[in-house]
Structures are given as structure tokens and as C-alpha cells.
mmCIF file of C-alpha atoms and ligand atoms in Angstrom:
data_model
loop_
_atom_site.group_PDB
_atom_site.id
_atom_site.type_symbol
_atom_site.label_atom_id
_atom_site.label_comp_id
_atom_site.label_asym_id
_atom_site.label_seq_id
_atom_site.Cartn_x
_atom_site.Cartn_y
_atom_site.Cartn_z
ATOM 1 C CA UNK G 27 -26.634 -3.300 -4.875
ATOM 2 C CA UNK G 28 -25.120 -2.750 -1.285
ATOM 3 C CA UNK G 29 -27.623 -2.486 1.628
ATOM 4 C CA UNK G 30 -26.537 0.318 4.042
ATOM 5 C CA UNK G 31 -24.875 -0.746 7.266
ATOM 6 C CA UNK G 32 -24.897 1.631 10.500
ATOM 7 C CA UNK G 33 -22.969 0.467 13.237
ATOM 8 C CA UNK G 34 -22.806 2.288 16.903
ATOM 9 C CA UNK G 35 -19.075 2.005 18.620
ATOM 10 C CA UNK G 36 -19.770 2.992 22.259
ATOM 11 C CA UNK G 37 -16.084 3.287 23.003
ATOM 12 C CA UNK G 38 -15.474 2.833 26.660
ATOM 13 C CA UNK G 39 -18.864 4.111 27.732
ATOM 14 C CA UNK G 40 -22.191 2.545 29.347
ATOM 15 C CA UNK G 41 -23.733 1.209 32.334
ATOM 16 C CA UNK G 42 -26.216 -1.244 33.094
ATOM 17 C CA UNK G 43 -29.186 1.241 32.975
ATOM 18 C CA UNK G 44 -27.916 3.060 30.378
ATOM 19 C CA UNK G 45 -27.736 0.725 28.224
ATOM 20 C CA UNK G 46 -31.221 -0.852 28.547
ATOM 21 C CA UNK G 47 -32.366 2.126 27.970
ATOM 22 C CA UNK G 48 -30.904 2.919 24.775
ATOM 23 C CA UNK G 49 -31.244 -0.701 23.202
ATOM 24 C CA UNK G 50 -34.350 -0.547 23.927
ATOM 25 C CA UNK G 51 -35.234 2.527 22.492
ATOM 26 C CA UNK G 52 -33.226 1.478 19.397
ATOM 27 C CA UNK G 53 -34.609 -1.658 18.692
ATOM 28 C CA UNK G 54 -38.183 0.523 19.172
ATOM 29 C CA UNK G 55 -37.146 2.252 17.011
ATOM 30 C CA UNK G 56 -35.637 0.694 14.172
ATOM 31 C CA UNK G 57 -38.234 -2.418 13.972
ATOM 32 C CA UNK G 58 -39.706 -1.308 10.814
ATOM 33 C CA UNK G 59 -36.510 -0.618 9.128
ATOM 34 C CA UNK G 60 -36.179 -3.364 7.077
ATOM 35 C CA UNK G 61 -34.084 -2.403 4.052
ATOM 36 C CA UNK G 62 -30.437 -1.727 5.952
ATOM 37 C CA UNK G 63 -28.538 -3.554 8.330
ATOM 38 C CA UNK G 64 -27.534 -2.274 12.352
ATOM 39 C CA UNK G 65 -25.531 -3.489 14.942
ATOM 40 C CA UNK G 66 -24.114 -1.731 18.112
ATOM 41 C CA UNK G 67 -20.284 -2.650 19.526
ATOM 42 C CA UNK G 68 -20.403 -2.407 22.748
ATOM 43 C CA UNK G 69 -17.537 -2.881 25.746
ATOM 44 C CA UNK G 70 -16.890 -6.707 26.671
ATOM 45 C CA UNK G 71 -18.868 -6.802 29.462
ATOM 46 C CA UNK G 72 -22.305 -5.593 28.195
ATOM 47 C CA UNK G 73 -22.033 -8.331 25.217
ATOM 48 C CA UNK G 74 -24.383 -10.867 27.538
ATOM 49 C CA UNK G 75 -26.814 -8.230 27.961
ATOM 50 C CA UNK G 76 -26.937 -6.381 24.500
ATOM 51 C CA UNK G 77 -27.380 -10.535 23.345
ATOM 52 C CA UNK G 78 -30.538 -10.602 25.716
ATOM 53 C CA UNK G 79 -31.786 -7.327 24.966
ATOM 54 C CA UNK G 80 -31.151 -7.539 21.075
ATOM 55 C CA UNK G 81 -32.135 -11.006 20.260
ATOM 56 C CA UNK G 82 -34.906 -11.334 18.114
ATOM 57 C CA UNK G 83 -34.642 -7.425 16.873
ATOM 58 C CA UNK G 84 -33.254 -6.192 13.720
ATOM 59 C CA UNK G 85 -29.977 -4.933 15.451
ATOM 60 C CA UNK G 86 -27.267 -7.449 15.804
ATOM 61 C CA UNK G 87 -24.383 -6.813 18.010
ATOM 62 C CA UNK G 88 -20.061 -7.225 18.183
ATOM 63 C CA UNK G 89 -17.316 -6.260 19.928
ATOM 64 C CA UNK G 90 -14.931 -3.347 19.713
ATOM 65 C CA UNK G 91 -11.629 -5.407 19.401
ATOM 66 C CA UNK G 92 -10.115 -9.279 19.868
ATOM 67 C CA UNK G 93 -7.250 -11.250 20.465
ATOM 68 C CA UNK G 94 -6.618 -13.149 17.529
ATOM 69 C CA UNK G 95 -5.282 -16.456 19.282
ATOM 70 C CA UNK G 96 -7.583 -19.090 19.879
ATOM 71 C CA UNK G 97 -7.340 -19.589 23.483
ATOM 72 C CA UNK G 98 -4.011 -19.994 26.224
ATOM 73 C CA UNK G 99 -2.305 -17.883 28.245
ATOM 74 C CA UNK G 100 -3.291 -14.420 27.090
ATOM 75 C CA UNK G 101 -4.381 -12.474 30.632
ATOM 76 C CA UNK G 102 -6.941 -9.840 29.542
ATOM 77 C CA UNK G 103 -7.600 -10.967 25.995
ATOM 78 C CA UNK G 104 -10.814 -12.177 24.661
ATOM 79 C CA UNK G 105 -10.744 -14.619 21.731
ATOM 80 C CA UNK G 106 -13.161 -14.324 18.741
ATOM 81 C CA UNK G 107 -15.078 -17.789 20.164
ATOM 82 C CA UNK G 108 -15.675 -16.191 23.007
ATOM 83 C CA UNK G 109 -17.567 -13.270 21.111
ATOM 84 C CA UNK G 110 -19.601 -15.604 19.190
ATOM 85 C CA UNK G 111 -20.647 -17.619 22.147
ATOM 86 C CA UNK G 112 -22.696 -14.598 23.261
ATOM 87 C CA UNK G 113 -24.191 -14.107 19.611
ATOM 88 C CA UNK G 114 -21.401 -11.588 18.282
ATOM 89 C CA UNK G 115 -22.041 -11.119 14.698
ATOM 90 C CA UNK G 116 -19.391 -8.220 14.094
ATOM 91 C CA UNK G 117 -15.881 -6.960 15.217
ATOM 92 C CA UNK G 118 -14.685 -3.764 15.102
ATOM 93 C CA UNK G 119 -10.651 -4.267 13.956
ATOM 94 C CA UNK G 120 -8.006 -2.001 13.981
ATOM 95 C CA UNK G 121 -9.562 1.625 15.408
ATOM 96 C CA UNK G 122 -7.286 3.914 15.414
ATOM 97 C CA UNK G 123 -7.717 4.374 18.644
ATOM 98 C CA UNK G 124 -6.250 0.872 19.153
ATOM 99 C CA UNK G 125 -3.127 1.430 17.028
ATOM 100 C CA UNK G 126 -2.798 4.920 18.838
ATOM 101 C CA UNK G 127 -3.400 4.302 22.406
ATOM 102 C CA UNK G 128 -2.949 0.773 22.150
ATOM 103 C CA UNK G 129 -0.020 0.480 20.264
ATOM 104 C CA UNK G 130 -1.830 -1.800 16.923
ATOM 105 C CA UNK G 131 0.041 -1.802 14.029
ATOM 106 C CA UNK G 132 -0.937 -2.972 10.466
ATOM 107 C CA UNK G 133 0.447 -6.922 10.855
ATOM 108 C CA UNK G 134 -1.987 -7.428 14.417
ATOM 109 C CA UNK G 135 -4.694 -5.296 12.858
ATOM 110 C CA UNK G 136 -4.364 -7.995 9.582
ATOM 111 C CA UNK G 137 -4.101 -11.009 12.193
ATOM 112 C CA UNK G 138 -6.609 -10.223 14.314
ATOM 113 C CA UNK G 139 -8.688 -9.430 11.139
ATOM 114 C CA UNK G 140 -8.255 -12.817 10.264
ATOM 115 C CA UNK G 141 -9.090 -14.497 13.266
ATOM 116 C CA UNK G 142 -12.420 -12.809 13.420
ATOM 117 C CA UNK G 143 -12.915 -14.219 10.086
ATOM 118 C CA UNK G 144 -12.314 -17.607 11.008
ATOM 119 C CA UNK G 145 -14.699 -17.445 13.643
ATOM 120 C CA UNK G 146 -17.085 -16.695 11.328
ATOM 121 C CA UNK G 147 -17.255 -12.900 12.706
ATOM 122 C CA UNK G 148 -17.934 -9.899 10.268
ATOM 123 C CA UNK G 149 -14.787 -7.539 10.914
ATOM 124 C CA UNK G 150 -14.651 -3.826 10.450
ATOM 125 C CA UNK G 151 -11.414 -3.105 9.245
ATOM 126 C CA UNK G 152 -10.820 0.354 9.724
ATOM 127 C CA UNK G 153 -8.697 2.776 7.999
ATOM 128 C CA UNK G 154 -7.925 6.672 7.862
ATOM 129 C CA UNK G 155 -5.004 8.780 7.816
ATOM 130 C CA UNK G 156 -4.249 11.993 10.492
ATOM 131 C CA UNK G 157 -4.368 15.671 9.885
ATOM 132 C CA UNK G 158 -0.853 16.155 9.324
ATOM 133 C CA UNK G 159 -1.292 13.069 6.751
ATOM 134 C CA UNK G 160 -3.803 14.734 4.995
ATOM 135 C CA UNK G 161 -2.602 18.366 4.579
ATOM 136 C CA UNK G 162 1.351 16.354 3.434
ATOM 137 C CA UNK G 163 -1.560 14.648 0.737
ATOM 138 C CA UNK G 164 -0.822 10.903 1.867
ATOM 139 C CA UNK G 165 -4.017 9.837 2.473
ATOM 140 C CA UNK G 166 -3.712 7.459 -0.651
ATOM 141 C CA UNK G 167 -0.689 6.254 0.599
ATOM 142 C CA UNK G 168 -1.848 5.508 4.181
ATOM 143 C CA UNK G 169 -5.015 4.344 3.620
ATOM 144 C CA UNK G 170 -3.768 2.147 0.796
ATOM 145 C CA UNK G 171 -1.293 1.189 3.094
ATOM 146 C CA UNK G 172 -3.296 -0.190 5.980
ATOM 147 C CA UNK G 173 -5.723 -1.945 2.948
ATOM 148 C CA UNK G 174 -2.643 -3.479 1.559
ATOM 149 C CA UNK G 175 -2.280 -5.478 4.751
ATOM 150 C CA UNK G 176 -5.237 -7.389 4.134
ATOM 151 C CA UNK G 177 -4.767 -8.158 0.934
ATOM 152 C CA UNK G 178 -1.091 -8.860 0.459
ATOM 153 C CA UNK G 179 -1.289 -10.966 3.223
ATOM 154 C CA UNK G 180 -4.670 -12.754 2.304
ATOM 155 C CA UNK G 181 -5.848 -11.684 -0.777
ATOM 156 C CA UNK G 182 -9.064 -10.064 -1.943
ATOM 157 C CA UNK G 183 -10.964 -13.088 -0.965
ATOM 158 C CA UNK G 184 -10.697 -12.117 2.847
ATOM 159 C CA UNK G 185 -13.330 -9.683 2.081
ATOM 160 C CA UNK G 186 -15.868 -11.264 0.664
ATOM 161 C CA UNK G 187 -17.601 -11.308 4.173
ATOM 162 C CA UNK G 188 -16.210 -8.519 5.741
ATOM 163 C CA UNK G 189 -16.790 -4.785 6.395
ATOM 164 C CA UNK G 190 -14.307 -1.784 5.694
ATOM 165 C CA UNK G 191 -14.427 1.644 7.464
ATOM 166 C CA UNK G 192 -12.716 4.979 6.388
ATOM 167 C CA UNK G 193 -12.574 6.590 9.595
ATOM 168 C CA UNK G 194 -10.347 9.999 8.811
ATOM 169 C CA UNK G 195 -9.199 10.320 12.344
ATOM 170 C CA UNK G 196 -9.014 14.204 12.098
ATOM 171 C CA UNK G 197 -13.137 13.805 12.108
ATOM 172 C CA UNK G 198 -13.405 11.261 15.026
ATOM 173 C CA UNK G 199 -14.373 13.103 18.056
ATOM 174 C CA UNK G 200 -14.476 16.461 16.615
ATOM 175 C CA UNK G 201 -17.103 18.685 15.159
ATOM 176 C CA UNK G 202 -15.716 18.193 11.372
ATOM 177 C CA UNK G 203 -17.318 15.376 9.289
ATOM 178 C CA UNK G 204 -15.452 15.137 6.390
ATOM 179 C CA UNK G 205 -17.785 16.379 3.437
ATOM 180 C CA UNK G 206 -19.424 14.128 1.921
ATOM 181 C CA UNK G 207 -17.580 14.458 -1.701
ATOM 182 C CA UNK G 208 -14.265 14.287 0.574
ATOM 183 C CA UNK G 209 -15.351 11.060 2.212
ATOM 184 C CA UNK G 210 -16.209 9.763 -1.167
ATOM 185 C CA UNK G 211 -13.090 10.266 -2.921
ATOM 186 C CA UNK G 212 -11.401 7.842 -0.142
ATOM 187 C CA UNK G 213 -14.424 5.797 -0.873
ATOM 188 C CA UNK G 214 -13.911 5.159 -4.472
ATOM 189 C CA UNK G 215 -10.055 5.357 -4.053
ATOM 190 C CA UNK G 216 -10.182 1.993 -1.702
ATOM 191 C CA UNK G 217 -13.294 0.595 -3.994
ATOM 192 C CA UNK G 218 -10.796 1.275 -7.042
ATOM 193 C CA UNK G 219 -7.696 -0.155 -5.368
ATOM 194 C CA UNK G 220 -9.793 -3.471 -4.432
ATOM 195 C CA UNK G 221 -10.590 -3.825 -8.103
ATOM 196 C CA UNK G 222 -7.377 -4.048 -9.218
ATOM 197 C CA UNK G 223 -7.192 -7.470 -7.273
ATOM 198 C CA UNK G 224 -10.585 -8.363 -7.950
ATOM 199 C CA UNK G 225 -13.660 -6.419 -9.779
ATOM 200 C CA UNK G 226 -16.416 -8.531 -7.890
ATOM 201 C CA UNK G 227 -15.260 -8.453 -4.285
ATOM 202 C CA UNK G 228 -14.827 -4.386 -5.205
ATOM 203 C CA UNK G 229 -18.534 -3.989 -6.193
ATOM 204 C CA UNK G 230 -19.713 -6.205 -3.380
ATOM 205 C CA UNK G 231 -17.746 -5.165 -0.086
ATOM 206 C CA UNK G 232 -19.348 -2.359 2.190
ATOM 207 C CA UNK G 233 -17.097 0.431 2.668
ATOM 208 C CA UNK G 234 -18.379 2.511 6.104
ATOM 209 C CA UNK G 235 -17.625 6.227 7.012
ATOM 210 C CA UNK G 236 -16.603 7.033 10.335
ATOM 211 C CA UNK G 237 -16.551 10.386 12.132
ATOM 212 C CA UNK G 238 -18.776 12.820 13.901
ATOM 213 C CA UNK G 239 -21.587 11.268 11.314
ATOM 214 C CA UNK G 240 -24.969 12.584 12.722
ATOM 215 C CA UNK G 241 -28.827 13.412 12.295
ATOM 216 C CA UNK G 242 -27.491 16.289 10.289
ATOM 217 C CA UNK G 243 -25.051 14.624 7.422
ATOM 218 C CA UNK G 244 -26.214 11.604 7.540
ATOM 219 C CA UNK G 245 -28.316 11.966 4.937
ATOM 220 C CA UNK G 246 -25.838 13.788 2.660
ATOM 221 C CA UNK G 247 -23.006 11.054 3.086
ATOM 222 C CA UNK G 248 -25.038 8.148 2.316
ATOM 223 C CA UNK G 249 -26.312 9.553 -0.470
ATOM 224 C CA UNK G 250 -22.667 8.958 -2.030
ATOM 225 C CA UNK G 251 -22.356 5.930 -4.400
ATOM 226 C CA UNK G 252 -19.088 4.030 -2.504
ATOM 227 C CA UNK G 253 -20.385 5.100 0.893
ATOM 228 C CA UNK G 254 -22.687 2.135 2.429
ATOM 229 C CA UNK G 255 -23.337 3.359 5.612
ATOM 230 C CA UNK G 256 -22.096 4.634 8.932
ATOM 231 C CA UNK G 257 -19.878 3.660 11.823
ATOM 232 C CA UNK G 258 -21.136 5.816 14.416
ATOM 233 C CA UNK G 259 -19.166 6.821 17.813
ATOM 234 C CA UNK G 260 -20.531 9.584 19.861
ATOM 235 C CA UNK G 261 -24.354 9.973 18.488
ATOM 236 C CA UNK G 262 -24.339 5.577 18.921
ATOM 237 C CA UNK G 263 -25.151 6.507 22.671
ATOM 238 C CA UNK G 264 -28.058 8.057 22.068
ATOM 239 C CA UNK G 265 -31.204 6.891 20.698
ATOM 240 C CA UNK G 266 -32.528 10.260 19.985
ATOM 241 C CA UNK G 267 -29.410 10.904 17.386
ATOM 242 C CA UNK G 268 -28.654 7.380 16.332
ATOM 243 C CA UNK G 269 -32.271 5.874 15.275
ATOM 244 C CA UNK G 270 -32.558 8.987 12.835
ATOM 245 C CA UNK G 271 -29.332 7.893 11.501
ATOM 246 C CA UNK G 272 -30.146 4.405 10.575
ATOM 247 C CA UNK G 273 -33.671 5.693 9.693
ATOM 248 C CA UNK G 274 -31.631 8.039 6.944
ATOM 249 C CA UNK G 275 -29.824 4.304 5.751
ATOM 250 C CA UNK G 276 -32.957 2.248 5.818
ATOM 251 C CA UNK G 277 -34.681 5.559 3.201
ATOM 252 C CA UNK G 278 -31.676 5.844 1.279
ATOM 253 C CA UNK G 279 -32.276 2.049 0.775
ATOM 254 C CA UNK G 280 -35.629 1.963 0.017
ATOM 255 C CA UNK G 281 -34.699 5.185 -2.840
ATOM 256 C CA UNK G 282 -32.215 3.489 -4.363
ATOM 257 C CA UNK G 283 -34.816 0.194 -4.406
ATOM 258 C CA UNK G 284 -32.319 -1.854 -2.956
ATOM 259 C CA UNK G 285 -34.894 -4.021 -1.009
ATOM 260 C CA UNK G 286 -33.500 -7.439 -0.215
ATOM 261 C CA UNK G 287 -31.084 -9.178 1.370
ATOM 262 C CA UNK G 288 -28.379 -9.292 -0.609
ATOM 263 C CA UNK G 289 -25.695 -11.273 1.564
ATOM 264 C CA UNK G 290 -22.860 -10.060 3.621
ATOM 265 C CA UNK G 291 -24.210 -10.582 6.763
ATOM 266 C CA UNK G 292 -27.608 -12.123 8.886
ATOM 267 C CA UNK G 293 -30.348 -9.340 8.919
ATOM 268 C CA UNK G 294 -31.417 -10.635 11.832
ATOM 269 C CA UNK G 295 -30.430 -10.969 15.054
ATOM 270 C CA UNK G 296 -29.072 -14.498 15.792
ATOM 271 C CA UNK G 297 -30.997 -16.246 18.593
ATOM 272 C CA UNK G 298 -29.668 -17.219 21.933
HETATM 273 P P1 13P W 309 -17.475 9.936 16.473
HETATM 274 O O1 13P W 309 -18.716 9.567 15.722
HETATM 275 O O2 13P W 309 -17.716 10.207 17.929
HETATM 276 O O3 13P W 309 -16.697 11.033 15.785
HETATM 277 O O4 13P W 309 -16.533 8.639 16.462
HETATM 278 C C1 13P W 309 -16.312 7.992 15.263
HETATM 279 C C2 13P W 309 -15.661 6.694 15.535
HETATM 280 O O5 13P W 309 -14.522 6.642 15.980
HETATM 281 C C3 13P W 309 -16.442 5.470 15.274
HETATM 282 O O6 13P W 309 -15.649 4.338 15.329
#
């Protein structure tokens, strides 16, 4: 069985304060949690102190994006060494927020996918298709798209240690989660595609859902059978919303007697 992962995206928010206060509340939190996995992303900068404040805890931490060149002349970029230097476990890869304001497409999504990878970083692919996309019904064809750029390119192997996210992007930073039996039918869809290429990797690989998820629905979403987890923007900067939503993983866990440590990724927190 799949343990539940919730993972908090801050975007392009925090402070110094801020943030100690909410880590610290989280890992307060979440200590007792032992039967799903958490991490927070958090903006370049705050990766030395969410390493200080998070080592030794239950929550491990990532960035939000990389470059996916080792090192050179790159002004701006940070390479995925860097990340793991500071005790990154996880990337997030491919946002569509980074293909739409940032200009990503599919091929630097898949490379910097790769490079995370290599560096021995979890990425979180994600994937989701617009409003328009959905209401012309090409959600299969988009989302199958951006999934087919992983695997053409390196095969179903390349996710035997990495994390995907359906991330609708109609439900990011709105007030409409998709339902939970619409969010499951793009679950199963890219759990059904992967087992065309491989039935293992398929039944093993963590498939997130992204998208106003809060107190509320958690509950309700990761209750579905292809939905392992969360990846959380807006109710991530709060400890009051987001340590009932990886309380809701950790008891759907412990329901569903999935109790250990079944792979994927380090429970715990890597030390310094
Ligand atoms: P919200 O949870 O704020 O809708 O954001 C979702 C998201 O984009 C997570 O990556």
C-alpha cells in the first residue's frame, strides 16, 4: 500500500518570523503522525532555515523549482546540489505556474525532472489541464500529454522514486476543489496510463491532488483509492488549516492499516 504524502507549496510567500512560527507549529503538531509522510517547499532563501528548524522532525523539506544543469554560468538558477546541500529531500517540477508565468514547457519540465532525480531529489511532477481544456474534454489528452514526457523520454523507471501531482489548474487558487470522484478519475486515468508501460511502478508511484485542498475535503479526497495525498498551496501557510490536513492523511493511513514504511522516500527528516 501507498502511505499518504501532504506537501505545503508556499509559493512566493514568507518571512523570517513567519515562518518560524508556522514550522514550528507544524512540526508540534504533526510529531505523532507517524503513518504518512510531510514536507513543506518553501522559496530558496528560507531552505537554510526550514533545514534548521525541521531537522530531526517528521517534516522534510524541498524546493519549489531547479535548474537542471549541474553548475556554470546560469545567473539566477539554483542547481539540484545546491538543494541537497541544505537537506532538500523534494522538488516541486513543472507548476503550472512555472510553464504559465515562467514560460516551462513539457521538454524543461522532463529535464529538470531528471536532474532532480540524479541528485537523488524526490520530484513532484505536476500535471493538470485549464478550464477551457476541460469543458473542450482534453483533460486525457493534456494530462497524458505532459506524463508522456517523462516516460517517452525516460521510461517508467524514472518514477520509481518520484512523486506525481494532478493539479487541475481551474482549482488552484480558487474556491473549487475538484470533487473528489472528479479528481479520481484523473487519478486512475494517469495510474492506468503508467500501467501500460509498467504494472509495478503504476501500483507503487504516489499520485498527489492539488488545489484549494483544505480542513474541509481533505478528508473526502484522500479517501479515494489513486489519490495518496495532498499538495497543498494556500492552507500550507497556516498551521491552523494545514496540520488538520496531514492529520486527515496520517488517519486515513492508519484506516486503511497501512502502517510502515513502505519506500519512496526518508520518513524522517535528514540531519544536518
Ligand atoms: P491552492 O491550494 O492555494 O489552491 O494551490 C494549489 C497549488 O498550486 C499547490 O501547488
Amino acid at each position: 500500500m501507498r502511505r499518504k504524502l501532504v506537501v505545503g507549496n508556499w509559493k512566493m510567500h514568507g518571512s523570517i518570523a513567519a515562518n518560524r512560527t508556522l514550522l514550528e507549529k507544524v512540526v508540534a503538531g504533526v510529531y505523532t503522525c507517524y503513518h504518512a509522510d510531510f514536507a513543506v517547499c518553501v522559496p530558496y532563501p528560507y531552505i537554510a532555515q526550514t533545514q534548521i528548524l525541521l531537522t530531526g522532525s517528521n517534516v522534510c523539506w524541498g524546493a519549489q523549482n531547479l535548474c537542471s544543469t549541474r553548475d556554470g554560468a546560469s545567473t539566477g538558477a539554483v542547481s539540484p546540489a545546491m538543494l541537497t546541500d541544505f537537506g532538500c529531500t523534494h522538488a516541486i517540477i513543472g507548476h503550472s505556474e512555472r510553464r504559465n508565468l515562467f514560460h516551462e514547457t513539457d521538454d524543461t519540465a522532463a529535464a529538470r525532472f531528471n536532474a532532480a532525480r540524479e541528485a537523488g531529489l524526490v520530484p513532484i511532477f505536476c500535471m493538470g489541464e485549464s478550464a477551457e481544456e476541460r469543458e473542450s474534454d482534453w483533460t486525457e489528452y493534456i494530462v497524458g500529454r505532459q506524463l508522456d514526457s517523462i516516460l517517452r523520454r525516460f521510461g517508467p523507471q524514472a518514477l520509481s522514486n518520484a512523486v506525481l501531482a494532478y493539479e487541475p489548474l481551474w482549482a488552484i487558487g480558487s474556491d473549487k476543489a475538484a470533487t473528489p470522484e472528479q479528481a479520481q478519475e484523473v487519478h486512475a486515468f494517469i495510474r492506468n496510463r503508467i500501467a501500460r508501460c509498467d504494472a509495478k511502478i503504476a501500483q507503487e508511484v504516489r499520485i498527489l491532488y492539488g488545489g484549494s485542498v483544505t480542513p474541509a475535503n481533505a478528508a473526502q479526497l484522500f479517501a479515494m483509492p489513486d489519490i495518496d495525498g495532498g499538495l497543498i498551496g494556500r492552507a500550507s501557510l497556516s498551521a491552523e488549516e494545514f496540520v488538520p490536513i496531514c492529520l486527515a492523511a496520517n488517519d486515513r493511513c492508519v484506516r486503511s492499516n497501512i502502517h510502515r514504511f513502505e519506500g519512496h522516500d526518508a520518513p524522517i527528516a535528514a540531519s544536518a
